[in-house]
Short mmCIF file of C-alpha atoms in Angstrom, two decimals:
data_model
loop_
_atom_site.label_atom_id
_atom_site.label_comp_id
_atom_site.label_asym_id
_atom_site.label_seq_id
_atom_site.Cartn_x
_atom_site.Cartn_y
_atom_site.Cartn_z
CA UNK T 1 -58.70 5.80 -15.65
CA UNK T 2 -56.45 7.45 -13.07
CA UNK T 3 -56.99 9.02 -9.65
CA UNK T 4 -57.40 12.49 -11.10
CA UNK T 5 -60.27 11.35 -13.30
CA UNK T 6 -61.92 9.56 -10.40
CA UNK T 7 -61.60 12.67 -8.29
CA UNK T 8 -63.23 14.66 -11.06
CA UNK T 9 -66.07 12.14 -11.18
CA UNK T 10 -66.55 12.40 -7.42
CA UNK T 11 -66.69 16.17 -7.69
CA UNK T 12 -69.25 15.95 -10.48
CA UNK T 13 -71.38 13.54 -8.42
CA UNK T 14 -71.20 15.88 -5.45
CA UNK T 15 -71.81 19.08 -7.47
CA UNK T 16 -74.88 17.62 -9.08
CA UNK T 17 -76.10 16.17 -5.78
CA UNK T 18 -76.41 12.69 -7.25
CA UNK T 19 -77.17 9.85 -4.84
CA UNK T 20 -75.53 7.17 -6.94
CA UNK T 21 -73.33 7.04 -10.04
CA UNK T 22 -72.00 4.02 -11.88
CA UNK T 23 -69.66 3.72 -14.86
CA UNK T 24 -68.74 0.41 -16.43
CA UNK T 25 -66.21 -0.27 -19.18
CA UNK T 26 -64.69 -3.59 -20.36
CA UNK T 27 -61.74 -3.46 -17.93
CA UNK T 28 -63.06 -1.50 -15.00
CA UNK T 29 -66.09 -0.33 -13.12
CA UNK T 30 -66.49 2.69 -10.87
CA UNK T 31 -69.41 3.08 -8.54
CA UNK T 32 -69.89 6.18 -6.41
CA UNK T 33 -72.57 6.45 -3.77
CA UNK T 34 -73.26 9.59 -1.77
CA UNK T 35 -73.28 8.81 1.94
CA UNK T 36 -74.77 11.05 4.56
CA UNK T 37 -71.57 13.08 4.85
CA UNK T 38 -69.28 12.10 1.97
CA UNK T 39 -69.32 10.20 -1.33
CA UNK T 40 -67.86 6.69 -1.22
CA UNK T 41 -65.66 5.33 -3.96
CA UNK T 42 -65.46 1.63 -4.62
CA UNK T 43 -62.56 -0.22 -6.13
CA UNK T 44 -62.33 -2.30 -9.28
CA UNK T 45 -65.04 -4.90 -9.74
CA UNK T 46 -62.62 -7.82 -9.91
CA UNK T 47 -61.10 -7.28 -6.46
CA UNK T 48 -62.41 -7.13 -2.94
CA UNK T 49 -61.96 -3.53 -2.00
CA UNK T 50 -60.30 -3.86 1.39
CA UNK T 51 -57.34 -6.11 0.66
CA UNK T 52 -55.11 -3.51 -1.01
CA UNK T 53 -53.01 -0.70 0.32
CA UNK T 54 -54.91 2.60 0.35
CA UNK T 55 -53.46 3.75 -2.98
CA UNK T 56 -54.52 0.54 -4.67
CA UNK T 57 -58.14 0.88 -3.56
CA UNK T 58 -58.68 3.70 -5.99
CA UNK T 59 -56.92 1.99 -8.89
CA UNK T 60 -59.56 1.48 -11.54
CA UNK T 61 -57.48 -0.23 -14.21
CA UNK T 62 -56.51 -3.62 -12.78
CA UNK T 63 -57.85 -6.28 -15.10
CA UNK T 64 -56.99 -9.83 -13.92
CA UNK T 65 -56.86 -10.30 -10.17
CA UNK T 66 -54.04 -12.85 -9.56
CA UNK T 67 -51.48 -11.15 -11.80
CA UNK T 68 -52.27 -7.75 -10.36
CA UNK T 69 -51.98 -9.06 -6.83
CA UNK T 70 -48.51 -10.46 -7.49
CA UNK T 71 -47.40 -7.19 -9.01
CA UNK T 72 -48.90 -5.17 -6.21
CA UNK T 73 -47.26 -7.36 -3.60
CA UNK T 74 -43.87 -6.52 -5.13
CA UNK T 75 -44.87 -2.88 -5.55
CA UNK T 76 -45.93 -2.68 -1.91
CA UNK T 77 -42.35 -3.37 -0.85
CA UNK T 78 -39.92 -0.53 -0.37
CA UNK T 79 -36.18 -0.68 -1.00
CA UNK T 80 -33.26 0.40 1.11
CA UNK T 81 -30.62 1.65 -1.31
CA UNK T 82 -26.96 2.45 -0.90
CA UNK T 83 -26.19 6.17 -0.82
CA UNK T 84 -22.57 5.51 -1.69
CA UNK T 85 -20.23 3.31 -3.72
CA UNK T 86 -18.54 0.87 -1.39
CA UNK T 87 -18.46 -2.51 0.28
CA UNK T 88 -21.59 -3.91 1.91
CA UNK T 89 -21.26 -5.34 5.42
CA UNK T 90 -24.12 -7.00 7.23
CA UNK T 91 -22.44 -6.89 10.65
CA UNK T 92 -20.33 -4.43 12.66
CA UNK T 93 -17.32 -6.78 12.55
CA UNK T 94 -16.56 -10.04 10.70
CA UNK T 95 -17.44 -12.28 13.65
CA UNK T 96 -20.46 -10.33 14.92
CA UNK T 97 -24.11 -11.14 14.28
CA UNK T 98 -25.75 -9.32 11.35
CA UNK T 99 -27.51 -6.03 12.06
CA UNK T 100 -30.75 -7.44 10.59
CA UNK T 101 -32.05 -10.54 8.81
CA UNK T 102 -35.17 -11.35 6.81
CA UNK T 103 -38.23 -11.25 9.06
CA UNK T 104 -36.79 -8.66 11.44
CA UNK T 105 -38.97 -5.71 12.33
CA UNK T 106 -37.17 -2.36 11.95
CA UNK T 107 -37.84 1.25 12.89
CA UNK T 108 -36.86 4.31 10.82
CA UNK T 109 -33.57 4.67 12.68
CA UNK T 110 -32.60 1.00 12.90
CA UNK T 111 -29.11 0.45 11.46
CA UNK T 112 -29.44 -2.29 8.82
CA UNK T 113 -25.88 -2.48 7.46
CA UNK T 114 -22.59 -0.66 6.89
CA UNK T 115 -21.28 0.43 3.52
CA UNK T 116 -17.55 1.15 3.62
CA UNK T 117 -15.53 3.20 1.20
CA UNK T 118 -12.04 4.61 1.83
CA UNK T 119 -12.47 3.65 5.50
CA UNK T 120 -15.59 5.75 5.87
CA UNK T 121 -17.97 3.53 7.78
CA UNK T 122 -21.45 4.55 6.78
CA UNK T 123 -24.25 3.19 8.89
CA UNK T 124 -27.31 2.77 6.68
CA UNK T 125 -30.65 3.23 8.42
CA UNK T 126 -33.93 1.61 7.39
CA UNK T 127 -35.56 5.05 6.91
CA UNK T 128 -38.98 3.44 7.16
CA UNK T 129 -40.82 1.24 9.61
CA UNK T 130 -41.55 -2.31 8.53
CA UNK T 131 -40.32 -5.85 8.18
CA UNK T 132 -37.16 -6.84 6.28
CA UNK T 133 -38.33 -9.14 3.48
CA UNK T 134 -35.12 -9.82 1.62
CA UNK T 135 -31.38 -9.19 1.92
CA UNK T 136 -30.33 -8.53 -1.67
CA UNK T 137 -26.55 -9.06 -1.34
CA UNK T 138 -23.92 -11.22 0.31
CA UNK T 139 -21.67 -9.79 3.02
CA UNK T 140 -18.56 -8.16 1.54
CA UNK T 141 -20.08 -7.47 -1.89
CA UNK T 142 -19.20 -4.29 -3.77
CA UNK T 143 -22.19 -1.98 -4.20
CA UNK T 144 -22.88 0.82 -6.62
CA UNK T 145 -24.42 4.20 -5.93
CA UNK T 146 -28.16 3.76 -5.39
CA UNK T 147 -28.03 -0.06 -5.50
CA UNK T 148 -30.79 -1.95 -3.71
CA UNK T 149 -29.61 -3.53 -0.43
CA UNK T 150 -32.81 -4.72 1.23
CA UNK T 151 -36.48 -5.12 0.44
CA UNK T 152 -38.70 -4.02 3.23
CA UNK T 153 -42.44 -4.32 3.76
CA UNK T 154 -43.63 -1.05 5.23
CA UNK T 155 -47.05 -2.54 5.96
CA UNK T 156 -45.61 -5.68 7.59
CA UNK B 1 -14.32 31.98 27.40
CA UNK B 2 -15.16 31.22 31.03
CA UNK B 3 -13.86 33.39 33.89
CA UNK B 4 -11.56 30.56 34.85
CA UNK B 5 -10.07 30.41 31.37
CA UNK B 6 -9.70 34.21 31.22
CA UNK B 7 -7.83 34.20 34.54
CA UNK B 8 -5.60 31.36 33.33
CA UNK B 9 -4.79 33.10 30.04
CA UNK B 10 -4.09 36.42 31.76
CA UNK B 11 -1.71 34.74 34.21
CA UNK B 12 -0.01 32.78 31.46
CA UNK B 13 0.64 35.81 29.32
CA UNK B 14 1.71 38.03 32.25
CA UNK B 15 5.45 38.55 32.69
CA UNK B 16 5.12 39.25 36.39
CA UNK B 17 2.73 38.74 39.31
CA UNK B 18 -0.88 39.80 38.85
CA UNK B 19 -2.86 40.99 41.84
CA UNK B 20 -6.19 39.44 42.69
CA UNK B 21 -7.60 42.93 42.73
CA UNK B 22 -6.62 43.61 39.14
CA UNK B 23 -7.96 40.27 37.89
CA UNK B 24 -11.20 40.82 39.79
CA UNK B 25 -11.57 44.26 38.26
CA UNK B 26 -10.92 42.99 34.72
CA UNK B 27 -13.60 40.36 35.05
CA UNK B 28 -16.05 42.31 37.15
CA UNK B 29 -16.05 39.66 39.86
CA UNK B 30 -14.96 39.65 43.51
CA UNK B 31 -11.41 38.90 44.67
CA UNK B 32 -12.85 35.95 46.52
CA UNK B 33 -14.19 34.57 43.25
CA UNK B 34 -10.75 34.95 41.62
CA UNK B 35 -9.15 33.08 44.50
CA UNK B 36 -11.71 30.27 44.14
CA UNK B 37 -10.99 29.91 40.42
CA UNK B 38 -7.23 29.78 41.05
CA UNK B 39 -7.82 27.05 43.62
CA UNK B 40 -9.86 25.11 41.04
CA UNK B 41 -7.08 25.46 38.46
CA UNK B 42 -4.52 24.17 40.96
CA UNK B 43 -6.86 21.28 41.63
CA UNK B 44 -6.88 20.49 37.90
CA UNK B 45 -3.10 20.14 37.87
CA UNK B 46 -1.98 23.67 37.09
CA UNK B 47 0.61 25.26 39.32
CA UNK B 48 -0.25 28.84 40.11
CA UNK B 49 1.67 30.46 42.91
CA UNK B 50 0.06 32.98 45.20
CA UNK B 51 1.72 35.42 47.58
CA UNK B 52 0.48 38.05 49.95
CA UNK B 53 0.37 41.53 48.36
CA UNK B 54 1.88 40.24 45.09
CA UNK B 55 -1.07 38.19 43.92
CA UNK B 56 -0.73 35.24 41.51
CA UNK B 57 1.91 33.93 39.14
CA UNK B 58 1.66 31.15 36.54
CA UNK B 59 4.17 28.37 37.05
CA UNK B 60 3.20 25.40 34.88
CA UNK B 61 0.38 23.53 33.14
CA UNK B 62 -0.33 19.81 33.53
CA UNK B 63 0.51 17.44 30.68
CA UNK B 64 -3.16 16.89 30.01
CA UNK B 65 -5.29 17.54 26.95
CA UNK B 66 -7.66 19.80 28.89
CA UNK B 67 -9.93 22.10 26.85
CA UNK B 68 -8.05 25.07 28.35
CA UNK B 69 -4.81 23.60 27.06
CA UNK B 70 -6.11 22.83 23.56
CA UNK B 71 -7.61 26.30 23.22
CA UNK B 72 -4.57 28.18 24.52
CA UNK B 73 -3.08 29.97 21.49
CA UNK B 74 -5.14 27.78 19.15
CA UNK B 75 -5.01 29.35 15.71
CA UNK B 76 -8.24 27.95 14.24
CA UNK B 77 -11.38 29.92 13.39
CA UNK B 78 -13.86 27.27 14.50
CA UNK B 79 -12.48 23.80 15.18
CA UNK B 80 -11.98 23.34 18.90
CA UNK B 81 -12.92 26.95 19.63
CA UNK B 82 -16.42 26.31 20.85
CA UNK B 83 -17.18 22.99 22.47
CA UNK B 84 -14.54 20.60 23.68
CA UNK B 85 -15.73 17.52 25.55
CA UNK B 86 -12.84 16.25 27.64
CA UNK B 87 -12.71 12.88 29.36
CA UNK B 88 -10.05 11.30 31.55
CA UNK B 89 -11.23 7.91 30.40
CA UNK B 90 -13.80 6.90 27.83
CA UNK B 91 -14.66 3.73 25.89
CA UNK B 92 -14.36 5.50 22.52
CA UNK B 93 -14.35 9.16 21.48
CA UNK B 94 -15.98 8.20 18.15
CA UNK B 95 -18.92 6.61 19.92
CA UNK B 96 -19.34 9.67 22.16
CA UNK B 97 -19.14 11.99 19.15
CA UNK B 98 -21.71 9.95 17.19
CA UNK B 99 -24.17 10.09 20.05
CA UNK B 100 -23.67 13.85 20.35
CA UNK B 101 -24.05 14.24 16.57
CA UNK B 102 -27.46 12.62 16.73
CA UNK B 103 -28.56 15.05 19.41
CA UNK B 104 -27.64 18.10 17.32
CA UNK B 105 -24.10 18.98 18.43
CA UNK B 106 -22.50 21.58 16.07
CA UNK B 107 -19.65 21.22 13.58
CA UNK B 108 -16.18 21.62 15.01
CA UNK B 109 -16.99 20.05 18.38
CA UNK B 110 -14.07 18.07 19.72
CA UNK B 111 -14.19 14.90 21.82
CA UNK B 112 -10.95 14.09 23.51
CA UNK B 113 -9.85 11.44 26.00
CA UNK B 114 -6.61 10.80 27.85
CA UNK B 115 -7.33 7.10 27.72
CA UNK B 116 -9.70 4.99 25.65
CA UNK B 117 -10.83 1.67 27.06
CA UNK B 118 -12.46 0.52 23.82
CA UNK B 119 -10.76 2.47 21.03
CA UNK B 120 -12.12 1.22 17.74
CA UNK B 121 -10.50 0.61 14.38
CA UNK B 122 -11.82 -0.67 11.09
CA UNK B 123 -14.31 -3.58 11.18
CA UNK B 124 -14.44 -3.95 14.95
CA UNK B 125 -10.69 -3.92 15.55
CA UNK B 126 -9.25 -2.13 18.56
CA UNK B 127 -6.99 0.89 18.74
CA UNK B 128 -4.69 0.79 21.69
CA UNK B 129 -4.51 4.06 23.61
CA UNK B 130 -2.47 4.23 26.78
CA UNK B 131 -3.06 7.12 29.16
CA UNK B 132 -0.96 10.24 28.45
CA UNK B 133 1.13 8.66 25.68
CA UNK B 134 -0.81 9.66 22.63
CA UNK B 135 -3.60 11.68 21.24
CA UNK B 136 -7.09 10.29 20.76
CA UNK B 137 -9.79 12.56 19.59
CA UNK B 138 -12.84 12.76 17.39
CA UNK B 139 -13.98 15.78 15.49
CA UNK B 140 -17.61 16.29 14.55
CA UNK B 141 -18.25 17.65 11.06
CA UNK B 142 -21.38 18.58 9.19
CA UNK B 143 -20.13 19.09 5.64
CA UNK B 144 -22.39 20.77 3.12
CA UNK B 145 -20.84 19.02 0.11
CA UNK B 146 -22.35 16.01 -1.65
CA UNK B 147 -22.30 12.58 0.05
CA UNK B 148 -20.33 11.39 -2.98
CA UNK B 149 -17.35 13.48 -1.82
CA UNK B 150 -17.44 12.01 1.66
CA UNK B 151 -14.91 9.33 0.72
CA UNK B 152 -12.27 12.05 0.27
CA UNK B 153 -12.44 13.21 3.90
CA UNK B 154 -10.24 10.38 5.26
CA UNK B 155 -7.59 11.26 2.67
CA UNK B 156 -7.87 14.93 3.61
CA UNK B 157 -7.47 14.05 7.30
CA UNK B 158 -4.36 11.97 6.61
CA UNK B 159 -2.78 14.83 4.65
CA UNK B 160 -3.61 17.34 7.42
CA UNK B 161 -2.19 15.16 10.23
CA UNK B 162 0.95 14.47 8.19
CA UNK B 163 1.39 18.22 7.65
CA UNK B 164 0.86 18.92 11.37
CA UNK B 165 3.44 16.29 12.37
CA UNK B 166 5.90 17.79 9.92
CA UNK B 167 5.30 21.33 11.23
CA UNK B 168 5.85 20.28 14.84
CA UNK B 169 8.59 17.64 14.61
CA UNK B 170 10.13 18.03 11.17
CA UNK B 171 9.41 14.37 10.43
CA UNK B 172 7.53 13.53 7.28
CA UNK B 173 4.95 10.78 7.81
CA UNK B 174 3.89 9.05 4.59
CA UNK B 175 0.31 8.18 3.75
CA UNK B 176 -0.66 4.59 3.10
CA UNK B 177 -3.93 4.29 1.20
CA UNK B 178 -6.38 5.46 2.18
CA UNK B 179 -5.47 7.18 5.47
CA UNK B 180 -2.84 5.46 7.60
CA UNK B 181 0.28 7.41 8.48
CA UNK B 182 3.56 5.58 8.28
CA UNK B 183 7.07 6.44 9.46
CA UNK B 184 9.93 4.11 8.52
CA UNK B 185 7.47 1.43 7.46
CA UNK B 186 5.56 1.45 10.76
CA UNK B 187 2.14 2.81 11.59
CA UNK B 188 1.98 5.95 13.69
CA UNK B 189 -1.56 7.15 13.15
CA UNK B 190 -4.92 5.60 12.36
CA UNK B 191 -8.06 7.39 11.26
CA UNK B 192 -11.57 6.01 11.43
CA UNK B 193 -14.36 7.97 9.81
CA UNK B 194 -17.99 7.24 10.56
CA UNK B 195 -20.85 8.98 8.84
CA UNK B 196 -24.59 9.27 8.79
CA UNK B 197 -26.18 10.49 5.57
CA UNK B 198 -28.72 9.72 2.87
CA UNK B 199 -28.74 10.05 -0.92
CA UNK B 200 -29.10 13.84 -0.84
CA UNK B 201 -27.20 15.22 2.12
CA UNK B 202 -24.73 14.46 4.86
CA UNK B 203 -26.08 14.53 8.40
CA UNK B 204 -22.81 14.13 10.29
CA UNK B 205 -19.27 12.88 9.94
CA UNK B 206 -17.20 11.78 12.92
CA UNK B 207 -13.50 11.73 12.25
CA UNK B 208 -11.56 9.74 14.83
CA UNK B 209 -7.81 10.16 15.01
CA UNK B 210 -5.41 8.08 17.05
CA UNK B 211 -1.78 9.23 17.07
CA UNK B 212 1.11 7.58 18.90
CA UNK B 213 3.20 10.41 20.32
CA UNK B 214 5.20 9.56 23.45
CA UNK B 215 4.52 5.83 23.52
CA UNK B 216 7.71 3.97 24.53
CA UNK B 217 8.53 0.79 22.56
CA UNK B 218 7.82 -1.44 25.54
CA UNK B 219 4.28 -0.08 25.85
CA UNK B 220 3.35 -1.75 22.56
CA UNK B 221 2.34 -5.40 22.80
CA UNK B 222 4.89 -7.73 21.18
CA UNK B 223 2.76 -8.37 18.12
CA UNK B 224 2.58 -4.63 17.38
CA UNK B 225 6.25 -3.73 17.87
CA UNK B 226 7.18 -4.69 14.34
CA UNK B 227 4.38 -2.68 12.77
CA UNK B 228 3.75 0.29 15.07
CA UNK B 229 5.83 3.21 16.24
CA UNK B 230 5.49 6.56 18.02
CA UNK B 231 6.82 10.04 17.28
CA UNK B 232 9.07 9.94 20.36
CA UNK B 233 10.56 6.62 19.21
CA UNK B 234 11.35 8.20 15.84
CA UNK B 235 12.71 11.54 17.09
CA UNK B 236 14.28 10.28 20.31
CA UNK B 237 12.58 12.95 22.42
CA UNK B 238 9.12 13.43 23.91
CA UNK B 239 6.79 15.87 22.20
CA UNK B 240 4.14 18.13 23.68
CA UNK B 241 0.82 16.47 22.90
CA UNK B 242 -1.06 19.76 23.26
CA UNK B 243 1.08 21.43 20.62
CA UNK B 244 0.37 18.55 18.25
CA UNK B 245 -3.35 18.64 18.97
CA UNK B 246 -3.47 22.36 18.12
CA UNK B 247 -1.36 21.86 14.99
CA UNK B 248 -3.64 19.06 13.76
CA UNK B 249 -6.78 21.14 14.31
CA UNK B 250 -5.16 24.03 12.50
CA UNK B 251 -3.96 22.02 9.47
CA UNK B 252 -7.22 20.15 9.30
CA UNK B 253 -9.39 23.25 9.40
CA UNK B 254 -7.30 24.85 6.65
CA UNK B 255 -7.58 21.82 4.34
CA UNK B 256 -11.26 21.33 5.12
CA UNK B 257 -12.22 24.95 4.52
CA UNK B 258 -10.29 24.92 1.27
CA UNK B 259 -11.98 21.69 0.11
CA UNK B 260 -15.46 22.96 0.98
CA UNK B 261 -14.83 26.12 -1.05
CA UNK B 262 -12.78 24.87 -3.99
CA UNK B 263 -13.12 21.09 -4.06
CA UNK B 264 -10.60 18.38 -3.30
CA UNK B 265 -8.05 18.83 -6.12
CA UNK B 266 -5.40 20.33 -3.84
CA UNK B 267 -5.94 17.57 -1.27
CA UNK B 268 -5.56 14.86 -3.89
CA UNK B 269 -2.31 16.42 -5.13
CA UNK B 270 -0.96 16.65 -1.57
CA UNK B 271 -2.05 13.06 -0.90
CA UNK B 272 -0.19 11.75 -3.96
CA UNK B 273 2.89 13.70 -2.93
CA UNK B 274 2.85 12.18 0.58
CA UNK B 275 1.77 8.70 -0.51
CA UNK B 276 3.93 5.64 0.06
CA UNK B 277 1.42 3.41 -1.74
CA UNK B 278 1.50 4.66 -5.32
CA UNK B 279 3.97 2.86 -7.54
CA UNK B 280 4.17 -0.16 -5.25
CA UNK B 281 2.93 -3.69 -5.67
CA UNK B 282 0.24 -4.18 -3.08
CA UNK B 283 -2.08 -6.84 -1.77
CA UNK B 284 -5.61 -5.93 -0.78
CA UNK B 285 -7.24 -8.33 1.64
CA UNK B 286 -11.01 -8.17 1.64
CA UNK B 287 -13.55 -10.27 3.50
CA UNK B 288 -14.41 -12.07 0.27
CA UNK B 289 -10.92 -12.57 -1.14
CA UNK B 290 -7.57 -11.06 -2.00
CA UNK B 291 -6.40 -8.86 -4.85
CA UNK B 292 -2.87 -8.15 -5.94
CA UNK B 293 -1.55 -5.52 -8.29
CA UNK B 294 0.47 -2.41 -8.80
CA UNK B 295 -1.00 0.72 -7.21
CA UNK B 296 -1.08 3.17 -10.08
CA UNK B 297 -3.30 6.08 -9.13
CA UNK B 298 -6.24 7.26 -7.09
CA UNK B 299 -9.59 8.19 -8.62
CA UNK B 300 -11.30 11.55 -7.95
CA UNK B 301 -13.31 9.72 -5.25
CA UNK B 302 -10.16 8.45 -3.54
CA UNK B 303 -10.37 4.83 -4.71
CA UNK B 304 -7.08 3.06 -5.39
CA UNK B 305 -6.49 2.00 -8.99
CA UNK B 306 -4.68 -1.33 -9.24
CA UNK B 307 -3.06 -2.75 -12.37
CA UNK B 308 -3.78 -6.45 -12.07
CA UNK B 309 -1.38 -9.20 -13.27
CA UNK B 310 -3.63 -9.82 -16.32
CA UNK B 311 -3.12 -6.21 -17.42
CA UNK B 312 -6.57 -4.93 -16.57
CA UNK B 313 -7.12 -2.21 -14.00
CA UNK B 314 -9.52 -2.14 -11.09
CA UNK B 315 -10.55 0.58 -8.64
CA UNK B 316 -10.58 -0.62 -5.04
CA UNK B 317 -12.66 1.10 -2.35
CA UNK B 318 -12.06 -1.07 0.70
CA UNK B 319 -9.88 -3.72 2.26
CA UNK B 320 -6.66 -4.11 4.21
CA UNK B 321 -3.70 -2.98 2.22
CA UNK B 322 -0.41 -4.80 2.51
CA UNK B 323 2.50 -3.19 0.75
CA UNK B 324 4.98 -5.78 -0.36
CA UNK B 325 7.65 -4.09 -2.39
CA UNK B 326 9.87 -1.04 -2.33
CA UNK B 327 12.17 -0.37 0.63
CA UNK B 328 11.14 -3.76 1.95
CA UNK B 329 8.11 -2.06 3.40
CA UNK B 330 5.55 -4.35 4.88
CA UNK B 331 2.79 -2.73 6.81
#
């Protein structure tokens, strides 16, 4: 069951002025209750509803909790990718401190590294707020177009 | 053009004295205002004579890279025609241009300094720029082509500067991959390109150019004398820095406009023709190691194709290039 189907269900519940609606299948359960002002949608039976990112709350297909959590933890991370083929530098010069390291909090416009090609120094920005979780490459490594440079936790 | 610049240009182009009355009439300002502007120009280093009843006469311009000097008889359509930010002294024109780029400054804006206190090169190195010896400027670009073509801009810049030097002095500077200019085995010009962009589009490109023009040999530190030179050292006579600045802007705008419209094929051909790297055995020093091979070609992105000792070939996109054969060149 996807979000569209859940939305359809919510609309049906509202259109028919139902107070409560419940649907249970082997791998998921949806329960919709009409509140005073709006219907409320609950998440999958196997998981506490408030621990996930907003998108995950509506996911009605997660079967086993631990596996799903691991997957979702990875999925919750965003990547900073290289917009260019070149050489990856973590610092402005060989003997300077790195722009960022794992655990650092970054803003959208924080410079996280330089990718150089043909002496074009391209400052890569984080493009999203969050915490750097992992530096994917060593300083001085060659990178391909679109290659992942950092993992970042936007919720961190 | 400001009133001051219009007065200056009128006086420069006049063959005889111009009366304050006539200038005032042309501009629709008072004679007093004309006299104030002439005083300002004299304060900037110009020499404008004034005489009772005759008016004003242009005598000479200072040897400074003032916006008025760059723009005088500048042939370009856009580059340098609108905004020129001039500084007597500045840490780095590239840094100033980057900051301006982020606050929305338009394409073609020029940042120029007589003297840089913190001129930057590749990977945090310094570029030495003594007052009134050379030319240090940064040009702000906002190209509409794909970010994947960005790597060709340094090659384009090197070709354009080499063409400008040739037009002005008759000397042909060769291009060492990717964008250094070399005369007689010594470096005369360095280019540092800095860019901000994402996967889809380019936000800005700052192209920094440092050219040694009238630098005397003794002005170079000992460790640079073997590897650096200036145009005056090569030609034996000083050159007008303003003429070179205009020529560079002109050649660059022509190459850039052509590349934006038709692609970089013509630039790549010109680069190969002016290259002193192709056909040589070279060493590439990178932060993670060293590569050696014969420089055979450049790719459509501007990468250098090396034929390695084991017969395989590899495209190189970064590193310090040391040329070790042919004419005993070592740069």
